[in-house]
Amino acid sequence: MARWLARRLLLAALTVAIAITLAFFLMRLAPGDPLSRLGDERPMPAAELAGLRARYGLDQPLLSQYATFVVAATGGDFGRSIHYGRPVREIILDRLPASVLLGGGALLLTMLGGALLGAMQALRRDSPLDRTAGVVSLAAYATPSFWLGLVLAWLVGIEWRLLPVGGFRDPLLAPDAPWMTQVVDLLRHLALPLLTLTVVSIGAVMRYQRTAMLEALAQPFVAAARARGLSERRIRWRHALRTSLFPIVTLLGLWLPVLAAGSVFVESVFAWPGLGSLAAEAVGTRDYPLLMGVTLLVAVLVVLGGLLADLAYAALDPRVRPA
Amino acid sequence: MSPLLEVRDLRVTFPDRATGGVHPVDGVSFELARGETLALVGESGCGKSLSALALLRLVPPPGRIASGSAVVLDGTDVLALDDKSLRKVRGRRIAMIFQDPMTSLNPVFTVGDQITEVVHAHFKVPKQEARDRALKLLNEVGIPDAASRLDAYPHQLSGGMRQRVMIAIALAGEPELLIADEPTTALDVTVQAQILELLDQLRATHGMSMLLITHDLGIVAGRADRVAVMYAGQIVEQASTAALFAKPSHPYTQGLFASVPRLTGPVGHLMPIPGTVPPPSAWPSGCRFRTRCPIVHARSAEMPPMLQVGPEHSMRCWLAEDQQ
């Protein structure tokens, strides 16, 4: 077990290193750099621009920039954002809670809801409920998140005036308002982005879970359990469900990065102050240090997702437990 | 004394677009006395396993048991029970052992879990008591180091051990009838004899009846009290084991015997029965064996009833009439 974990962690570190290296060079291959838009608003003397380039190290050869970044990053220093002028770490930590709240909530709702609905579909196979859910889940799966986000924002937020259409908290809310009021305000802001993100991802989970559950229900051990006089509830929710959760675990591992990146689209549509909208801005402004910071975080979450999925497999199925 | 189990005219229907419905089990009737072992013998596809599943109402959908069928266990019609009462029969009064012990055990639960689960389903006992019973059962079915095996997962056991676990699970409900559906087919030959021996011994010590389903006449002798031979959804010959082995009468039974290699007697050629069991949609009218029968009676276009050949020996063949 310890050896297996050590090997996996080494592999994970390697993956992260490769990912950020790729990101580093790809970003600089893209046209423009953090300062190229500076001259847009007012003409800037070339000497001044060159001075700024030198200040941010952008005049150095690419490999030496890379070396500087790696050395600093290993020490936990990701530099300062060129756009915000603040340390990248600080900005990311500022934005992280909103992303974790939205991404985590969506992940939880998607996985639990999708697993439950998919399993129920399988148990009522070919019933009107199953068919309806099948059509709805496919439609939800095919809906682009930014479109659904805009429609919900317009309908619920603007037409019906039920919920706020953007942001994280009501700007008019007093900072010393009672905590209940603050929580309700937060939930009202969270509702639409969370709904959007959940709706567009739950379809896939439902479809995977339905198939897996049907497969599990057809296993001989299910018939054997019936022959032993076990209750139908126990057979379904203990024997069949437990063995049907593997595809969900795979998806959970793959989707862990949404915790951080949330959804770039959904966060942008709802002006949710998470890392997704931050990354989108950083791309626009070619804010290299900030982009590298976000990329690194996402890369770490990707490998962590894989690792967690493997651990979850082992917890679910004794046959894949490392000796 | 009334029999423990009485099966009358059991018929299983599957929808079939061409014919409107087929009956892979078509009018099976037999009785099983307390403590008795009946062997149900036939080639694959003859309906023997499906008959066994039907006794517990476990026919896989879209199949169903046709009306007019009766499965009477000690006076109660199993086919008429509601779900709750049915669960008190399944595993508790009739237990079943399946062919493949690997797929019939849930891979993600420990052996102990799967035994105690059945104990809890049928008896109101505290956890520790259920675990004690599981341990006792594992010892009884001859699993060495039973205490540590309680926490083992199925994949950590050999095929023979897994089948012993299946037997322990079956015994956990203290059933009156044990159905063993090809219990040794998936096992190594060396293990087969041990498992059959164990089943026989447990049947005796627990006073159970046993329905032994097999395609192998070789394992029937010395174990079963009576034998019912099935062909194409019907019982074609039924007799005490001694009578059947002394005088196999139905041409199909004779064919089965001729295709079994013998260790004693003159060395001869094995005589396989030509062809295979046709699927239910292609069964001939009249005698169902007539397409493969070496004799083909003049009346074979009519379905023969079960006819007496001797005391407690009957067969579904017109030849029986000629012999009388």
mmCIF file of N, CA, C and O in Angstrom, chain B residues 192-273:
data_model
loop_
_atom_site.group_PDB
_atom_site.id
_atom_site.type_symbol
_atom_site.label_atom_id
_atom_site.label_comp_id
_atom_site.label_asym_id
_atom_site.label_seq_id
_atom_site.Cartn_x
_atom_site.Cartn_y
_atom_site.Cartn_z
ATOM 1 N N GLN B 192 -15.196 -31.924 -7.506
ATOM 2 C CA GLN B 192 -16.594 -32.293 -7.717
ATOM 3 C C GLN B 192 -17.069 -33.336 -6.719
ATOM 4 O O GLN B 192 -18.101 -33.169 -6.069
ATOM 5 N N ALA B 193 -16.299 -34.416 -6.606
ATOM 6 C CA ALA B 193 -16.700 -35.526 -5.743
ATOM 7 C C ALA B 193 -16.820 -35.061 -4.294
ATOM 8 O O ALA B 193 -17.767 -35.414 -3.593
ATOM 9 N N GLN B 194 -15.862 -34.209 -3.863
ATOM 10 C CA GLN B 194 -15.903 -33.713 -2.474
ATOM 11 C C GLN B 194 -17.182 -32.931 -2.219
ATOM 12 O O GLN B 194 -17.820 -33.087 -1.178
ATOM 13 N N ILE B 195 -17.537 -32.073 -3.163
ATOM 14 C CA ILE B 195 -18.721 -31.236 -2.981
ATOM 15 C C ILE B 195 -19.987 -32.099 -2.938
ATOM 16 O O ILE B 195 -20.866 -31.909 -2.083
ATOM 17 N N LEU B 196 -20.068 -33.065 -3.854
ATOM 18 C CA LEU B 196 -21.246 -33.933 -3.880
ATOM 19 C C LEU B 196 -21.345 -34.733 -2.579
ATOM 20 O O LEU B 196 -22.430 -34.899 -2.014
ATOM 21 N N GLU B 197 -20.201 -35.205 -2.117
ATOM 22 C CA GLU B 197 -20.150 -35.957 -0.870
ATOM 23 C C GLU B 197 -20.672 -35.087 0.275
ATOM 24 O O GLU B 197 -21.504 -35.503 1.087
ATOM 25 N N LEU B 198 -20.187 -33.834 0.296
ATOM 26 C CA LEU B 198 -20.587 -32.892 1.339
ATOM 27 C C LEU B 198 -22.095 -32.644 1.302
ATOM 28 O O LEU B 198 -22.768 -32.667 2.335
ATOM 29 N N LEU B 199 -22.627 -32.422 0.099
ATOM 30 C CA LEU B 199 -24.055 -32.167 -0.044
ATOM 31 C C LEU B 199 -24.862 -33.332 0.508
ATOM 32 O O LEU B 199 -25.845 -33.151 1.235
ATOM 33 N N ASP B 200 -24.434 -34.541 0.153
ATOM 34 C CA ASP B 200 -25.134 -35.737 0.561
ATOM 35 C C ASP B 200 -25.152 -35.875 2.079
ATOM 36 O O ASP B 200 -26.185 -36.148 2.694
ATOM 37 N N GLN B 201 -23.998 -35.605 2.653
ATOM 38 C CA GLN B 201 -23.851 -35.733 4.100
ATOM 39 C C GLN B 201 -24.685 -34.667 4.824
ATOM 40 O O GLN B 201 -25.373 -34.969 5.807
ATOM 41 N N LEU B 202 -24.671 -33.439 4.312
ATOM 42 C CA LEU B 202 -25.448 -32.364 4.932
ATOM 43 C C LEU B 202 -26.943 -32.642 4.819
ATOM 44 O O LEU B 202 -27.709 -32.369 5.735
ATOM 45 N N ARG B 203 -27.354 -33.169 3.663
ATOM 46 C CA ARG B 203 -28.758 -33.503 3.472
ATOM 47 C C ARG B 203 -29.207 -34.483 4.546
ATOM 48 O O ARG B 203 -30.258 -34.326 5.159
ATOM 49 N N ALA B 204 -28.363 -35.468 4.802
ATOM 50 C CA ALA B 204 -28.706 -36.473 5.810
ATOM 51 C C ALA B 204 -28.742 -35.861 7.211
ATOM 52 O O ALA B 204 -29.724 -36.025 7.940
ATOM 53 N N THR B 205 -27.694 -35.106 7.587
ATOM 54 C CA THR B 205 -27.646 -34.594 8.959
ATOM 55 C C THR B 205 -28.727 -33.539 9.213
ATOM 56 O O THR B 205 -29.213 -33.411 10.323
ATOM 57 N N HIS B 206 -29.099 -32.769 8.203
ATOM 58 C CA HIS B 206 -30.117 -31.746 8.401
ATOM 59 C C HIS B 206 -31.518 -32.225 8.066
ATOM 60 O O HIS B 206 -32.464 -31.445 8.123
ATOM 61 N N GLY B 207 -31.631 -33.475 7.620
ATOM 62 C CA GLY B 207 -32.937 -34.017 7.268
ATOM 63 C C GLY B 207 -33.617 -33.269 6.147
ATOM 64 O O GLY B 207 -34.829 -33.104 6.130
ATOM 65 N N MET B 208 -32.821 -32.773 5.217
ATOM 66 C CA MET B 208 -33.392 -32.015 4.097
ATOM 67 C C MET B 208 -33.759 -32.950 2.956
ATOM 68 O O MET B 208 -33.255 -34.060 2.838
ATOM 69 N N SER B 209 -34.641 -32.459 2.088
ATOM 70 C CA SER B 209 -34.842 -33.092 0.789
ATOM 71 C C SER B 209 -33.911 -32.389 -0.187
ATOM 72 O O SER B 209 -33.517 -31.248 0.055
ATOM 73 N N MET B 210 -33.581 -33.071 -1.279
ATOM 74 C CA MET B 210 -32.694 -32.418 -2.236
ATOM 75 C C MET B 210 -33.176 -32.649 -3.660
ATOM 76 O O MET B 210 -33.571 -33.758 -4.025
ATOM 77 N N LEU B 211 -33.148 -31.549 -4.421
ATOM 78 C CA LEU B 211 -33.413 -31.657 -5.851
ATOM 79 C C LEU B 211 -32.077 -31.398 -6.537
ATOM 80 O O LEU B 211 -31.554 -30.288 -6.502
ATOM 81 N N LEU B 212 -31.518 -32.455 -7.108
ATOM 82 C CA LEU B 212 -30.183 -32.364 -7.700
ATOM 83 C C LEU B 212 -30.333 -32.263 -9.214
ATOM 84 O O LEU B 212 -30.805 -33.189 -9.860
ATOM 85 N N ILE B 213 -29.942 -31.119 -9.749
ATOM 86 C CA ILE B 213 -30.096 -30.910 -11.188
ATOM 87 C C ILE B 213 -28.750 -31.112 -11.853
ATOM 88 O O ILE B 213 -27.750 -30.520 -11.442
ATOM 89 N N THR B 214 -28.715 -31.993 -12.846
ATOM 90 C CA THR B 214 -27.437 -32.296 -13.466
ATOM 91 C C THR B 214 -27.628 -32.798 -14.888
ATOM 92 O O THR B 214 -28.703 -33.259 -15.264
ATOM 93 N N HIS B 215 -26.565 -32.670 -15.670
ATOM 94 C CA HIS B 215 -26.591 -33.267 -17.011
ATOM 95 C C HIS B 215 -25.808 -34.572 -16.985
ATOM 96 O O HIS B 215 -25.656 -35.238 -17.985
ATOM 97 N N ASP B 216 -25.298 -34.912 -15.790
ATOM 98 C CA ASP B 216 -24.318 -35.982 -15.674
ATOM 99 C C ASP B 216 -24.925 -37.177 -14.943
ATOM 100 O O ASP B 216 -25.049 -37.170 -13.719
ATOM 101 N N LEU B 217 -25.326 -38.198 -15.717
ATOM 102 C CA LEU B 217 -25.907 -39.393 -15.097
ATOM 103 C C LEU B 217 -24.922 -40.038 -14.130
ATOM 104 O O LEU B 217 -25.305 -40.677 -13.161
ATOM 105 N N GLY B 218 -23.629 -39.825 -14.400
ATOM 106 C CA GLY B 218 -22.592 -40.461 -13.593
ATOM 107 C C GLY B 218 -22.649 -40.057 -12.122
ATOM 108 O O GLY B 218 -22.276 -40.840 -11.249
ATOM 109 N N ILE B 219 -23.126 -38.859 -11.806
ATOM 110 C CA ILE B 219 -23.122 -38.444 -10.408
ATOM 111 C C ILE B 219 -24.443 -38.784 -9.722
ATOM 112 O O ILE B 219 -24.610 -38.550 -8.529
ATOM 113 N N VAL B 220 -25.375 -39.357 -10.487
ATOM 114 C CA VAL B 220 -26.697 -39.635 -9.929
ATOM 115 C C VAL B 220 -26.708 -40.924 -9.115
ATOM 116 O O VAL B 220 -27.261 -40.981 -8.012
ATOM 117 N N ALA B 221 -26.053 -41.945 -9.666
ATOM 118 C CA ALA B 221 -26.059 -43.252 -9.015
ATOM 119 C C ALA B 221 -25.467 -43.153 -7.621
ATOM 120 O O ALA B 221 -24.450 -42.507 -7.419
ATOM 121 N N GLY B 222 -26.150 -43.761 -6.643
ATOM 122 C CA GLY B 222 -25.622 -43.767 -5.285
ATOM 123 C C GLY B 222 -25.951 -42.505 -4.518
ATOM 124 O O GLY B 222 -25.721 -42.423 -3.324
ATOM 125 N N ARG B 223 -26.462 -41.446 -5.189
ATOM 126 C CA ARG B 223 -26.777 -40.213 -4.477
ATOM 127 C C ARG B 223 -28.261 -39.937 -4.472
ATOM 128 O O ARG B 223 -28.808 -39.532 -3.452
ATOM 129 N N ALA B 224 -28.914 -40.154 -5.645
ATOM 130 C CA ALA B 224 -30.329 -39.838 -5.724
ATOM 131 C C ALA B 224 -31.163 -41.069 -5.399
ATOM 132 O O ALA B 224 -30.767 -42.196 -5.672
ATOM 133 N N ASP B 225 -32.337 -40.833 -4.777
ATOM 134 C CA ASP B 225 -33.264 -41.941 -4.561
ATOM 135 C C ASP B 225 -34.046 -42.199 -5.837
ATOM 136 O O ASP B 225 -34.293 -43.332 -6.209
ATOM 137 N N ARG B 226 -34.433 -41.113 -6.479
ATOM 138 C CA ARG B 226 -35.197 -41.245 -7.715
ATOM 139 C C ARG B 226 -34.609 -40.325 -8.771
ATOM 140 O O ARG B 226 -33.932 -39.348 -8.451
ATOM 141 N N VAL B 227 -34.935 -40.633 -10.040
ATOM 142 C CA VAL B 227 -34.422 -39.839 -11.142
ATOM 143 C C VAL B 227 -35.577 -39.442 -12.053
ATOM 144 O O VAL B 227 -36.465 -40.262 -12.320
ATOM 145 N N ALA B 228 -35.571 -38.178 -12.476
ATOM 146 C CA ALA B 228 -36.512 -37.754 -13.516
ATOM 147 C C ALA B 228 -35.670 -37.255 -14.683
ATOM 148 O O ALA B 228 -34.810 -36.398 -14.506
ATOM 149 N N VAL B 229 -35.897 -37.838 -15.859
ATOM 150 C CA VAL B 229 -35.133 -37.430 -17.035
ATOM 151 C C VAL B 229 -35.978 -36.429 -17.819
ATOM 152 O O VAL B 229 -37.152 -36.681 -18.087
ATOM 153 N N MET B 230 -35.368 -35.286 -18.151
ATOM 154 C CA MET B 230 -36.115 -34.264 -18.887
ATOM 155 C C MET B 230 -35.635 -34.163 -20.316
ATOM 156 O O MET B 230 -34.446 -34.292 -20.600
ATOM 157 N N TYR B 231 -36.578 -33.928 -21.215
ATOM 158 C CA TYR B 231 -36.225 -33.640 -22.604
ATOM 159 C C TYR B 231 -37.224 -32.627 -23.161
ATOM 160 O O TYR B 231 -38.441 -32.817 -23.009
ATOM 161 N N ALA B 232 -36.721 -31.592 -23.758
ATOM 162 C CA ALA B 232 -37.560 -30.586 -24.410
ATOM 163 C C ALA B 232 -38.723 -30.128 -23.532
ATOM 164 O O ALA B 232 -39.873 -30.117 -23.942
ATOM 165 N N GLY B 233 -38.401 -29.750 -22.306
ATOM 166 C CA GLY B 233 -39.401 -29.152 -21.434
ATOM 167 C C GLY B 233 -40.313 -30.121 -20.721
ATOM 168 O O GLY B 233 -41.206 -29.701 -19.982
ATOM 169 N N GLN B 234 -40.121 -31.407 -20.957
ATOM 170 C CA GLN B 234 -41.001 -32.391 -20.323
ATOM 171 C C GLN B 234 -40.170 -33.442 -19.595
ATOM 172 O O GLN B 234 -39.024 -33.705 -19.956
ATOM 173 N N ILE B 235 -40.796 -34.042 -18.577
ATOM 174 C CA ILE B 235 -40.173 -35.226 -17.992
ATOM 175 C C ILE B 235 -40.523 -36.398 -18.897
ATOM 176 O O ILE B 235 -41.695 -36.611 -19.226
ATOM 177 N N VAL B 236 -39.508 -37.126 -19.362
ATOM 178 C CA VAL B 236 -39.783 -38.223 -20.286
ATOM 179 C C VAL B 236 -39.654 -39.586 -19.620
ATOM 180 O O VAL B 236 -40.165 -40.587 -20.120
ATOM 181 N N GLU B 237 -38.954 -39.622 -18.484
ATOM 182 C CA GLU B 237 -38.895 -40.894 -17.766
ATOM 183 C C GLU B 237 -38.648 -40.597 -16.298
ATOM 184 O O GLU B 237 -37.872 -39.707 -15.960
ATOM 185 N N GLN B 238 -39.346 -41.340 -15.442
ATOM 186 C CA GLN B 238 -39.208 -41.129 -14.009
ATOM 187 C C GLN B 238 -39.215 -42.482 -13.324
ATOM 188 O O GLN B 238 -40.091 -43.298 -13.602
ATOM 189 N N ALA B 239 -38.225 -42.713 -12.464
ATOM 190 C CA ALA B 239 -38.131 -44.025 -11.809
ATOM 191 C C ALA B 239 -37.225 -43.922 -10.605
ATOM 192 O O ALA B 239 -36.538 -42.913 -10.423
ATOM 193 N N SER B 240 -37.227 -44.979 -9.782
ATOM 194 C CA SER B 240 -36.219 -45.044 -8.734
ATOM 195 C C SER B 240 -34.871 -45.193 -9.425
ATOM 196 O O SER B 240 -34.783 -45.700 -10.546
ATOM 197 N N THR B 241 -33.832 -44.700 -8.738
ATOM 198 C CA THR B 241 -32.519 -44.746 -9.368
ATOM 199 C C THR B 241 -32.144 -46.174 -9.756
ATOM 200 O O THR B 241 -31.635 -46.423 -10.850
ATOM 201 N N ALA B 242 -32.433 -47.119 -8.849
ATOM 202 C CA ALA B 242 -32.088 -48.514 -9.133
ATOM 203 C C ALA B 242 -32.800 -48.999 -10.386
ATOM 204 O O ALA B 242 -32.183 -49.601 -11.282
ATOM 205 N N ALA B 243 -34.128 -48.714 -10.471
ATOM 206 C CA ALA B 243 -34.899 -49.195 -11.623
ATOM 207 C C ALA B 243 -34.409 -48.557 -12.910
ATOM 208 O O ALA B 243 -34.307 -49.215 -13.953
ATOM 209 N N LEU B 244 -34.083 -47.264 -12.825
ATOM 210 C CA LEU B 244 -33.663 -46.583 -14.052
ATOM 211 C C LEU B 244 -32.327 -47.131 -14.550
ATOM 212 O O LEU B 244 -32.134 -47.332 -15.747
ATOM 213 N N PHE B 245 -31.417 -47.361 -13.602
ATOM 214 C CA PHE B 245 -30.107 -47.870 -14.020
ATOM 215 C C PHE B 245 -30.192 -49.320 -14.472
ATOM 216 O O PHE B 245 -29.448 -49.739 -15.349
ATOM 217 N N ALA B 246 -31.150 -50.076 -13.877
ATOM 218 C CA ALA B 246 -31.304 -51.474 -14.280
ATOM 219 C C ALA B 246 -31.949 -51.552 -15.654
ATOM 220 O O ALA B 246 -31.588 -52.397 -16.479
ATOM 221 N N LYS B 247 -32.907 -50.680 -15.884
ATOM 222 C CA LYS B 247 -33.668 -50.815 -17.132
ATOM 223 C C LYS B 247 -34.071 -49.436 -17.668
ATOM 224 O O LYS B 247 -35.217 -49.020 -17.559
ATOM 225 N N PRO B 248 -33.109 -48.701 -18.209
ATOM 226 C CA PRO B 248 -33.483 -47.435 -18.834
ATOM 227 C C PRO B 248 -34.409 -47.724 -20.005
ATOM 228 O O PRO B 248 -34.076 -48.541 -20.853
ATOM 229 N N SER B 249 -35.583 -47.091 -20.038
ATOM 230 C CA SER B 249 -36.604 -47.536 -20.979
ATOM 231 C C SER B 249 -36.865 -46.563 -22.125
ATOM 232 O O SER B 249 -37.083 -46.969 -23.257
ATOM 233 N N HIS B 250 -36.881 -45.261 -21.837
ATOM 234 C CA HIS B 250 -37.143 -44.291 -22.901
ATOM 235 C C HIS B 250 -35.937 -44.259 -23.842
ATOM 236 O O HIS B 250 -34.793 -44.274 -23.379
ATOM 237 N N PRO B 251 -36.170 -44.220 -25.133
ATOM 238 C CA PRO B 251 -35.046 -44.194 -26.068
ATOM 239 C C PRO B 251 -34.061 -43.062 -25.765
ATOM 240 O O PRO B 251 -32.856 -43.223 -25.973
ATOM 241 N N TYR B 252 -34.588 -41.933 -25.251
ATOM 242 C CA TYR B 252 -33.693 -40.823 -24.918
ATOM 243 C C TYR B 252 -32.789 -41.195 -23.740
ATOM 244 O O TYR B 252 -31.580 -40.973 -23.773
ATOM 245 N N THR B 253 -33.397 -41.803 -22.703
ATOM 246 C CA THR B 253 -32.609 -42.225 -21.549
ATOM 247 C C THR B 253 -31.560 -43.251 -21.976
ATOM 248 O O THR B 253 -30.398 -43.190 -21.557
ATOM 249 N N GLN B 254 -31.985 -44.161 -22.807
ATOM 250 C CA GLN B 254 -31.037 -45.165 -23.303
ATOM 251 C C GLN B 254 -29.882 -44.491 -24.040
ATOM 252 O O GLN B 254 -28.721 -44.866 -23.899
ATOM 253 N N GLY B 255 -30.241 -43.460 -24.803
ATOM 254 C CA GLY B 255 -29.204 -42.715 -25.520
ATOM 255 C C GLY B 255 -28.240 -42.044 -24.557
ATOM 256 O O GLY B 255 -27.030 -42.038 -24.772
ATOM 257 N N LEU B 256 -28.791 -41.468 -23.458
ATOM 258 C CA LEU B 256 -27.929 -40.837 -22.450
ATOM 259 C C LEU B 256 -26.960 -41.847 -21.863
ATOM 260 O O LEU B 256 -25.770 -41.580 -21.709
ATOM 261 N N PHE B 257 -27.491 -43.041 -21.548
ATOM 262 C CA PHE B 257 -26.616 -44.067 -20.973
ATOM 263 C C PHE B 257 -25.547 -44.499 -21.966
ATOM 264 O O PHE B 257 -24.389 -44.697 -21.603
ATOM 265 N N ALA B 258 -25.934 -44.629 -23.234
ATOM 266 C CA ALA B 258 -24.984 -45.091 -24.245
ATOM 267 C C ALA B 258 -23.879 -44.068 -24.486
ATOM 268 O O ALA B 258 -22.811 -44.408 -24.999
ATOM 269 N N SER B 259 -24.146 -42.809 -24.101
ATOM 270 C CA SER B 259 -23.130 -41.795 -24.353
ATOM 271 C C SER B 259 -22.246 -41.542 -23.135
ATOM 272 O O SER B 259 -21.385 -40.687 -23.155
ATOM 273 N N VAL B 260 -22.468 -42.305 -22.048
ATOM 274 C CA VAL B 260 -21.629 -42.160 -20.861
ATOM 275 C C VAL B 260 -20.547 -43.225 -20.892
ATOM 276 O O VAL B 260 -20.849 -44.406 -21.025
ATOM 277 N N PRO B 261 -19.283 -42.847 -20.796
ATOM 278 C CA PRO B 261 -18.234 -43.869 -20.783
ATOM 279 C C PRO B 261 -18.283 -44.697 -19.506
ATOM 280 O O PRO B 261 -18.600 -44.189 -18.433
ATOM 281 N N ARG B 262 -18.022 -46.002 -19.625
ATOM 282 C CA ARG B 262 -18.062 -46.876 -18.456
ATOM 283 C C ARG B 262 -16.688 -47.450 -18.169
ATOM 284 O O ARG B 262 -15.911 -47.707 -19.073
ATOM 285 N N LEU B 263 -16.430 -47.646 -16.875
ATOM 286 C CA LEU B 263 -15.141 -48.200 -16.484
ATOM 287 C C LEU B 263 -15.188 -49.720 -16.433
ATOM 288 O O LEU B 263 -14.173 -50.386 -16.532
ATOM 289 N N THR B 264 -16.410 -50.270 -16.276
ATOM 290 C CA THR B 264 -16.515 -51.719 -16.181
ATOM 291 C C THR B 264 -17.230 -52.241 -17.427
ATOM 292 O O THR B 264 -17.806 -51.466 -18.184
ATOM 293 N N GLY B 265 -17.183 -53.542 -17.619
ATOM 294 C CA GLY B 265 -17.866 -54.136 -18.762
ATOM 295 C C GLY B 265 -17.007 -54.070 -20.005
ATOM 296 O O GLY B 265 -15.889 -53.533 -19.983
ATOM 297 N N PRO B 266 -17.531 -54.591 -21.095
ATOM 298 C CA PRO B 266 -16.753 -54.642 -22.322
ATOM 299 C C PRO B 266 -16.489 -53.248 -22.871
ATOM 300 O O PRO B 266 -17.287 -52.334 -22.688
ATOM 301 N N VAL B 267 -15.328 -53.113 -23.507
ATOM 302 C CA VAL B 267 -14.983 -51.843 -24.108
ATOM 303 C C VAL B 267 -15.774 -51.679 -25.396
ATOM 304 O O VAL B 267 -15.787 -52.569 -26.246
ATOM 305 N N GLY B 268 -16.511 -50.579 -25.503
ATOM 306 C CA GLY B 268 -17.270 -50.378 -26.731
ATOM 307 C C GLY B 268 -17.191 -48.931 -27.159
ATOM 308 O O GLY B 268 -16.547 -48.113 -26.500
ATOM 309 N N HIS B 269 -17.813 -48.636 -28.245
ATOM 310 C CA HIS B 269 -17.837 -47.256 -28.704
ATOM 311 C C HIS B 269 -18.865 -46.465 -27.913
ATOM 312 O O HIS B 269 -19.887 -47.011 -27.501
ATOM 313 N N LEU B 270 -18.613 -45.162 -27.712
ATOM 314 C CA LEU B 270 -19.640 -44.297 -27.143
ATOM 315 C C LEU B 270 -20.628 -43.998 -28.253
ATOM 316 O O LEU B 270 -20.269 -43.817 -29.408
ATOM 317 N N MET B 271 -21.892 -43.991 -27.879
ATOM 318 C CA MET B 271 -22.919 -43.732 -28.882
ATOM 319 C C MET B 271 -23.595 -42.401 -28.586
ATOM 320 O O MET B 271 -24.556 -42.350 -27.813
ATOM 321 N N PRO B 272 -23.082 -41.319 -29.132
ATOM 322 C CA PRO B 272 -23.755 -40.039 -28.859
ATOM 323 C C PRO B 272 -25.129 -40.000 -29.515
ATOM 324 O O PRO B 272 -25.373 -40.674 -30.519
ATOM 325 N N ILE B 273 -26.043 -39.242 -28.910
ATOM 326 C CA ILE B 273 -27.352 -39.044 -29.528
ATOM 327 C C ILE B 273 -27.155 -38.034 -30.649
ATOM 328 O O ILE B 273 -26.583 -36.963 -30.408
#
